[in-house]
mmCIF file of C-alpha atoms in Angstrom:
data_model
loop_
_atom_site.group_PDB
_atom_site.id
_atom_site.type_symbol
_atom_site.label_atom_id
_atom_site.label_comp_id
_atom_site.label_asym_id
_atom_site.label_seq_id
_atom_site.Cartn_x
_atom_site.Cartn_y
_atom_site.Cartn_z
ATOM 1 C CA UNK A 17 36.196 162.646 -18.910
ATOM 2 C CA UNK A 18 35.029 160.110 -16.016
ATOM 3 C CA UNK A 19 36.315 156.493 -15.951
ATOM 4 C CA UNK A 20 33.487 155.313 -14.524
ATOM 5 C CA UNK A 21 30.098 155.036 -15.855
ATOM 6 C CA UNK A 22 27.191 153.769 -13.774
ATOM 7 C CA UNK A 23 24.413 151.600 -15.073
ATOM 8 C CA UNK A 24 20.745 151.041 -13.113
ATOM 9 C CA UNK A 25 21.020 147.587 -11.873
ATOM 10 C CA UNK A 26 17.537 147.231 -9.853
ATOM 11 C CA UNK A 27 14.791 149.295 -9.076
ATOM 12 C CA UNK A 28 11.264 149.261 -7.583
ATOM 13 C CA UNK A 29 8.902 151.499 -5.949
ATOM 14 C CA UNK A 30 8.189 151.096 -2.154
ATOM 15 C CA UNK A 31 4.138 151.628 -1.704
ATOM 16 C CA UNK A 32 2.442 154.709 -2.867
ATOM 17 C CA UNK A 33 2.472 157.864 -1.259
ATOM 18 C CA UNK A 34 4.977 156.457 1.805
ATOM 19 C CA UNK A 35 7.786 158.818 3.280
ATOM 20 C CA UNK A 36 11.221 157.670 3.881
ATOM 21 C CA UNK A 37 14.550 159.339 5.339
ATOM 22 C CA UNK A 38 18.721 158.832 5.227
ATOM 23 C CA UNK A 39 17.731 156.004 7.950
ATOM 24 C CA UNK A 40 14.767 154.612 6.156
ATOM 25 C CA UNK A 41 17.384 152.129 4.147
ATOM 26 C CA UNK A 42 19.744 149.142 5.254
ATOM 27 C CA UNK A 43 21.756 146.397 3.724
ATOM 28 C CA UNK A 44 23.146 143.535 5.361
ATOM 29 C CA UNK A 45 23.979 139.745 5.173
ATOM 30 C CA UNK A 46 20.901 138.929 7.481
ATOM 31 C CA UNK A 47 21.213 135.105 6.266
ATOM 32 C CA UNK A 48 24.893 134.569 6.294
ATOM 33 C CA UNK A 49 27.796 135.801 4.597
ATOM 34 C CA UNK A 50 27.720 132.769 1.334
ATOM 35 C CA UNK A 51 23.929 134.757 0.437
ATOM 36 C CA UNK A 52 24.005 138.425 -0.994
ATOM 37 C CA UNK A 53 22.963 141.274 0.977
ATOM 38 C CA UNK A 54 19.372 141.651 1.747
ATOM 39 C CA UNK A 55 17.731 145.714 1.561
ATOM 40 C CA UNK A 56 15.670 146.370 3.868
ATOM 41 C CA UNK A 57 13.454 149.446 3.720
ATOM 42 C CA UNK A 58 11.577 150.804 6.491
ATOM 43 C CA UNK A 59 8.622 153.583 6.372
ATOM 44 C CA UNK A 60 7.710 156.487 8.145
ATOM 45 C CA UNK A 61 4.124 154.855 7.742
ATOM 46 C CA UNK A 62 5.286 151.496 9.717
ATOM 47 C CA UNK A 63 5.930 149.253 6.493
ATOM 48 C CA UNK A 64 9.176 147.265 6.740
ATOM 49 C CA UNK A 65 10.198 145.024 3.339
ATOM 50 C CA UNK A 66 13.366 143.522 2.638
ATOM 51 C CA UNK A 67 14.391 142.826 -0.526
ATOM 52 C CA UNK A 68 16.903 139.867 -2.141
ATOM 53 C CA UNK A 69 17.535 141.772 -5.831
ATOM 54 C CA UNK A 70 17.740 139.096 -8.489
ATOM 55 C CA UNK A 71 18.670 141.133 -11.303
ATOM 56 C CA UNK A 72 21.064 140.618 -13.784
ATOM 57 C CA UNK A 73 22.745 142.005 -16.659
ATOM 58 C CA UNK A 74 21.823 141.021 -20.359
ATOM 59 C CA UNK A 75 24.739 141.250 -22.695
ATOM 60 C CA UNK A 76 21.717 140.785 -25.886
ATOM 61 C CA UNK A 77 19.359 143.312 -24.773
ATOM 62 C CA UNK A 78 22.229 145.859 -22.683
ATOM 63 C CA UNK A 79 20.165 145.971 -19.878
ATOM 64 C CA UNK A 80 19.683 144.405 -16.700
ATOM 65 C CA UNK A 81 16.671 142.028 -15.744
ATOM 66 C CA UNK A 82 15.331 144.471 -13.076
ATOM 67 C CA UNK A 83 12.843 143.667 -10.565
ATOM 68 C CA UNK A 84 10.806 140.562 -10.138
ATOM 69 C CA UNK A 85 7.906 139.770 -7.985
ATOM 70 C CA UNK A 86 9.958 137.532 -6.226
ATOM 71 C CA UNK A 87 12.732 139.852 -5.231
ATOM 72 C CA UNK A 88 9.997 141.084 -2.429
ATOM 73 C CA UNK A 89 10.819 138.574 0.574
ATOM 74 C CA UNK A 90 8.693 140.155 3.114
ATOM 75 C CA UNK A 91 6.328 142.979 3.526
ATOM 76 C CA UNK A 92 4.370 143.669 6.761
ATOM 77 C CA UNK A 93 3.645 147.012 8.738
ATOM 78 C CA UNK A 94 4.738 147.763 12.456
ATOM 79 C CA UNK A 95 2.366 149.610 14.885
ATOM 80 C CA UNK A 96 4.340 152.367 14.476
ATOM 81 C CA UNK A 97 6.497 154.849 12.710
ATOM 82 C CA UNK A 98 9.771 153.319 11.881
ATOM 83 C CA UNK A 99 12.851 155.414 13.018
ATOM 84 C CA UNK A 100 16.173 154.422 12.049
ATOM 85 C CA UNK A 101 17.102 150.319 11.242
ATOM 86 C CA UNK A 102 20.554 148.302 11.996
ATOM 87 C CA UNK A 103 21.886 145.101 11.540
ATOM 88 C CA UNK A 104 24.144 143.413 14.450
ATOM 89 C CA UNK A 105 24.810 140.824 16.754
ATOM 90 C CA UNK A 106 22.372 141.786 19.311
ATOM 91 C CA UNK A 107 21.427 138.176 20.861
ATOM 92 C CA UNK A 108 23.518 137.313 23.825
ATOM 93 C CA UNK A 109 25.137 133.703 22.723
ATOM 94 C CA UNK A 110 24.622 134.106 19.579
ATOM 95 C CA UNK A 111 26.931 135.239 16.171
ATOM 96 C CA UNK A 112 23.845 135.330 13.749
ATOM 97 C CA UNK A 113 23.271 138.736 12.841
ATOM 98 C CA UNK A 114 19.677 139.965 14.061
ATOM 99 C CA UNK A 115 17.529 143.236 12.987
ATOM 100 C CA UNK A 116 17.514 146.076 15.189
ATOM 101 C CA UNK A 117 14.128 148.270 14.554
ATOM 102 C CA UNK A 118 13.740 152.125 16.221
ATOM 103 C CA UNK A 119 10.251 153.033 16.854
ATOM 104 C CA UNK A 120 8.962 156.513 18.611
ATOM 105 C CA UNK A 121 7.851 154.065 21.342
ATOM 106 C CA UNK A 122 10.438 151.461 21.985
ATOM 107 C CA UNK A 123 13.613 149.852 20.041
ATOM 108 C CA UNK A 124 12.881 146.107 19.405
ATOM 109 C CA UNK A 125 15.531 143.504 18.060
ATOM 110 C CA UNK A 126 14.033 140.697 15.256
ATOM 111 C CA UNK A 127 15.261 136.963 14.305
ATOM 112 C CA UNK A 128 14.855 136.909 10.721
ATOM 113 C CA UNK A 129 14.648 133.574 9.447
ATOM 114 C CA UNK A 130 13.792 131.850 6.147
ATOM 115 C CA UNK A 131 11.015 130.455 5.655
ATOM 116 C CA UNK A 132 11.230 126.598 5.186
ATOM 117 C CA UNK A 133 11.092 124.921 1.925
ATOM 118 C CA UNK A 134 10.721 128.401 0.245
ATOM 119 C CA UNK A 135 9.053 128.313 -3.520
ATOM 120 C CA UNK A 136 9.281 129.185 -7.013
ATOM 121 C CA UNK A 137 8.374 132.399 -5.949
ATOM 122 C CA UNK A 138 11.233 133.036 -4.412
ATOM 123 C CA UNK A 139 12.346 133.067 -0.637
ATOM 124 C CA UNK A 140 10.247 134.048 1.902
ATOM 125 C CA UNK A 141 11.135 135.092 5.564
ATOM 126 C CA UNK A 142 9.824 135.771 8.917
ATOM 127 C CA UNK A 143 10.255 138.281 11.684
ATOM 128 C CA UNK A 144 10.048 136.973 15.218
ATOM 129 C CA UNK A 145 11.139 139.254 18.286
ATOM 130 C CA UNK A 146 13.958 138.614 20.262
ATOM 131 C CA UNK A 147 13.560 141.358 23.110
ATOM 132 C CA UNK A 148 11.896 144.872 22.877
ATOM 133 C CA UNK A 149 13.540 147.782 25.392
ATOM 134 C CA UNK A 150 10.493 150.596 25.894
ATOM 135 C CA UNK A 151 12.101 154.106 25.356
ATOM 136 C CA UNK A 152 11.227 156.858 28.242
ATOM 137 C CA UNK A 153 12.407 159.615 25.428
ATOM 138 C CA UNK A 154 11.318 160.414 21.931
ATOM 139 C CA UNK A 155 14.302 158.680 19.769
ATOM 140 C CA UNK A 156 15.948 160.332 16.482
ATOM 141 C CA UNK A 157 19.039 157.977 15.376
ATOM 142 C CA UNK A 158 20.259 154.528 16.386
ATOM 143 C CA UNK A 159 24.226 153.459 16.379
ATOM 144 C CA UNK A 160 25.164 150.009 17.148
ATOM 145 C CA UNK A 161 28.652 148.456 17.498
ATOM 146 C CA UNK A 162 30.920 146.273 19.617
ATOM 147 C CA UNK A 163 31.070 149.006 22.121
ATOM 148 C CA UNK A 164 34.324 149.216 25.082
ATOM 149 C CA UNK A 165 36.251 146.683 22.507
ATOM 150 C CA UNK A 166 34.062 143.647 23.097
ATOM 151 C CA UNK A 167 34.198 140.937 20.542
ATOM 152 C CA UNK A 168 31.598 138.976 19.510
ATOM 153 C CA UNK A 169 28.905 141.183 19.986
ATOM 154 C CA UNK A 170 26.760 144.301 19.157
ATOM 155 C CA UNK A 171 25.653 147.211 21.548
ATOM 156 C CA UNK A 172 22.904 149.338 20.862
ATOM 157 C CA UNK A 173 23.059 153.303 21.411
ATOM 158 C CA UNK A 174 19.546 155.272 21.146
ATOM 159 C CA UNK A 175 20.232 159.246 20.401
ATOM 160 C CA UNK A 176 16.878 161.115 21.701
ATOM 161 C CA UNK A 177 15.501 164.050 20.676
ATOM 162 C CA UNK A 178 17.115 166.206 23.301
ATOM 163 C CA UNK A 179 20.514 164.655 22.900
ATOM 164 C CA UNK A 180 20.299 162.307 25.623
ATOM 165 C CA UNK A 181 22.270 158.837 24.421
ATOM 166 C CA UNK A 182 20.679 155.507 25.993
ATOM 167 C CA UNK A 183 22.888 152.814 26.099
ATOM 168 C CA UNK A 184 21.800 148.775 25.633
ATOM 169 C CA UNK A 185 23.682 145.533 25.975
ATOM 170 C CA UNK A 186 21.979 143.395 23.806
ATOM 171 C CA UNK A 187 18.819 142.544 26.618
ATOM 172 C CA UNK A 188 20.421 144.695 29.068
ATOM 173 C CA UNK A 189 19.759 148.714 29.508
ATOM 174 C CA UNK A 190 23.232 149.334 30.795
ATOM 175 C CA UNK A 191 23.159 153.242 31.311
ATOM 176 C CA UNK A 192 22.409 157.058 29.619
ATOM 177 C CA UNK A 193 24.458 159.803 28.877
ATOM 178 C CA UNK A 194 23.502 163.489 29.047
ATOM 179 C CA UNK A 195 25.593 164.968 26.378
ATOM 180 C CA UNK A 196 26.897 169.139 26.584
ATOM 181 C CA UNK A 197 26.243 171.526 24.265
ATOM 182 C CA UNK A 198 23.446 170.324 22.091
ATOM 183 C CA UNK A 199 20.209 171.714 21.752
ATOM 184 C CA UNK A 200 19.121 169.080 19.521
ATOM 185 C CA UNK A 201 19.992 165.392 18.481
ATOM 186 C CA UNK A 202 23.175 165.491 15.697
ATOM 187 C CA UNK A 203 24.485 162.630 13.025
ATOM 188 C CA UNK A 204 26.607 160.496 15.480
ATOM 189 C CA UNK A 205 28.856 157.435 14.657
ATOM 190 C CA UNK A 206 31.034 154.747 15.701
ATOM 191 C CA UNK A 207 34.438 154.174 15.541
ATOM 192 C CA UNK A 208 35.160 150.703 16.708
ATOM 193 C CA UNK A 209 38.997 150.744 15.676
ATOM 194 C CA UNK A 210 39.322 153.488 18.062
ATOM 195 C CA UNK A 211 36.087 152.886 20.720
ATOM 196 C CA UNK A 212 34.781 156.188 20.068
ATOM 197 C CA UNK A 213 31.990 158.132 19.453
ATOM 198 C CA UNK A 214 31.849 160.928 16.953
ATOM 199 C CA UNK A 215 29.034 163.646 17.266
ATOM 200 C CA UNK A 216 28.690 167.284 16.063
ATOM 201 C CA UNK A 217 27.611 169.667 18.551
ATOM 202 C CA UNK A 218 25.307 172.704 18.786
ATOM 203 C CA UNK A 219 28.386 175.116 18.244
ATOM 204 C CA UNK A 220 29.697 173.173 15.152
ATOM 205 C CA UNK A 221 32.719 171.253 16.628
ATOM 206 C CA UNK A 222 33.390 167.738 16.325
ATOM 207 C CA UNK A 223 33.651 165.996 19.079
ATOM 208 C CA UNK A 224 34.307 162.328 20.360
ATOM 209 C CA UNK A 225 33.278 159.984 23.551
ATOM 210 C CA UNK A 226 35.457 157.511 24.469
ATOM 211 C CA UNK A 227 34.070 154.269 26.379
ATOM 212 C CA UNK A 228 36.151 152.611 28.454
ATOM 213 C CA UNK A 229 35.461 149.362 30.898
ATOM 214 C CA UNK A 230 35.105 149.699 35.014
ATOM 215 C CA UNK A 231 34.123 147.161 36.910
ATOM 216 C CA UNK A 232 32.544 145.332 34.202
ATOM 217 C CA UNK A 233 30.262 148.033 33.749
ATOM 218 C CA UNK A 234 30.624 150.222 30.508
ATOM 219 C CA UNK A 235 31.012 154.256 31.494
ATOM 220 C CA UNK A 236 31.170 156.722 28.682
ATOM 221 C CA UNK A 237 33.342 159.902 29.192
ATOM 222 C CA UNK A 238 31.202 162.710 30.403
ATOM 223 C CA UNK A 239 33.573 165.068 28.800
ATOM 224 C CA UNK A 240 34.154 164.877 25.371
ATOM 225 C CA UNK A 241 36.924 166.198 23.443
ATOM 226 C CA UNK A 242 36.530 168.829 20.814
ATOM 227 C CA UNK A 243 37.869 167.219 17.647
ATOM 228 C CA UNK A 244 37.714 170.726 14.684
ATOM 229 C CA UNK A 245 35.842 173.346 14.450
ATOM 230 C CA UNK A 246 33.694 172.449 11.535
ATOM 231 C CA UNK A 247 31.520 176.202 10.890
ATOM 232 C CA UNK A 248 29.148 174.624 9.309
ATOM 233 C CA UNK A 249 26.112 172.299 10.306
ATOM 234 C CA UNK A 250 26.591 168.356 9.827
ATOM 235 C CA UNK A 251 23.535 166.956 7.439
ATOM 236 C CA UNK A 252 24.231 163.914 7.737
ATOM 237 C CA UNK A 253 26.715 160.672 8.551
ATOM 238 C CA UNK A 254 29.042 157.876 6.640
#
């Protein structure tokens, strides 16, 4: 017997017909910490909405409110398929969290802002680009994170296709990384409490990148070190 029981809270339906994948979902405090987290949902068809769930639960009925028109505060489609989505501090001077979008074509970075003197039906927001960083390689994943310890702000690291890692800070395209033994792009995180990166290669090991600080530059190690031998294939990430 469980001691847990789960109850649907929200729901809604994103288009018709669109295609979505483990990266196609995101939520984050865009507008500050005191506000809920906002769910943003991004497309393989180039639609990107973001979502501020007003539901709530009923004790009279037993159910929740579910979705409202007004939930829905933006909906508008890119130029292109959308990739993978993150949430960081990816403006140089500022602390305001920003919205980092992966496209086959290039990785751009939004301010998302509420609109002024927002309605009865509900907030509204708008997308405005900070910076945009044109990719030379087709892109599968994105990882972000205050990478080589700093504080304050986000990095942005672009996994391509053929494994290749390219490496942003914030504006900046700092450097890329030919990684060993993989044939093909793998789930790969961040560890921030350690400054490491943790990727499954082509022979089923685990294995982490450490970035360290020279000369003010950020250099990733070009050997990593086998973690476990895993047997199996990794699906996916936490």
């Amino acid at each position: 017997m469980s001691l847990f029981k789960t109850k649907e809270w929200w729901r809604t339906r994103c288009g018709a017909n669109e295609t979505f994948d483990k990266h196609s979902l995101l939520a984050a405090p865009l507008f500050g910490k005191e506000r809920q987290d906002v769910l943003v949902v991004g497309s393989h068809d180039g639609y990107l909405r973001m979502y501020s769930p007003s539901s709530r639960w009923v004790d009279e009925t037993k159910s929740p409110t579910n979705y409202k028109s007004t939930d829905l505060m933006i909906e508008t489609r890119l130029d292109d398929c959308i990739v993978d989505m993150k949430a960081g501090k990816f403006v140089s001077g500022s602390q305001d969290l920003r919205l980092a979008v992966l496209t086959p074509s290039k990785l751009t970075v939004y301010n998302v802002a509420l609109v002024d003197q927002s309605t009865e039906y509900g907030d509204r927001c708008e997308l405005k680009i900070a910076y945009e960083h044109p990719l030379p390689r087709f892109p599968a994943s994105l990882t972000t994170g205050p990478f080589g310890g700093v504080r304050g702000r986000d990095f942005l690291c672009v996994q391509c296709l053929d494994g290749t890692l390219l490496f942003y800070e914030q504006e900046m395209f700092a450097f890329s990384q030919v990684t060993r033994n993989r044939l093909l792009a793998e789930p790969i995180i961040y560890v921030p409490r350690y400054d490491l990166f943790v990727a499954a290669s082509s022979s089923w090991y685990l294995e982490c990148h450490r970035h360290v600080f020279a000369r003010c530059v950020v250099a990733s190690s070009a050997r990593p070190r086998p973690l476990i031998k895993l047997g199996v294939a990794v699906a996916t990430r936490a």
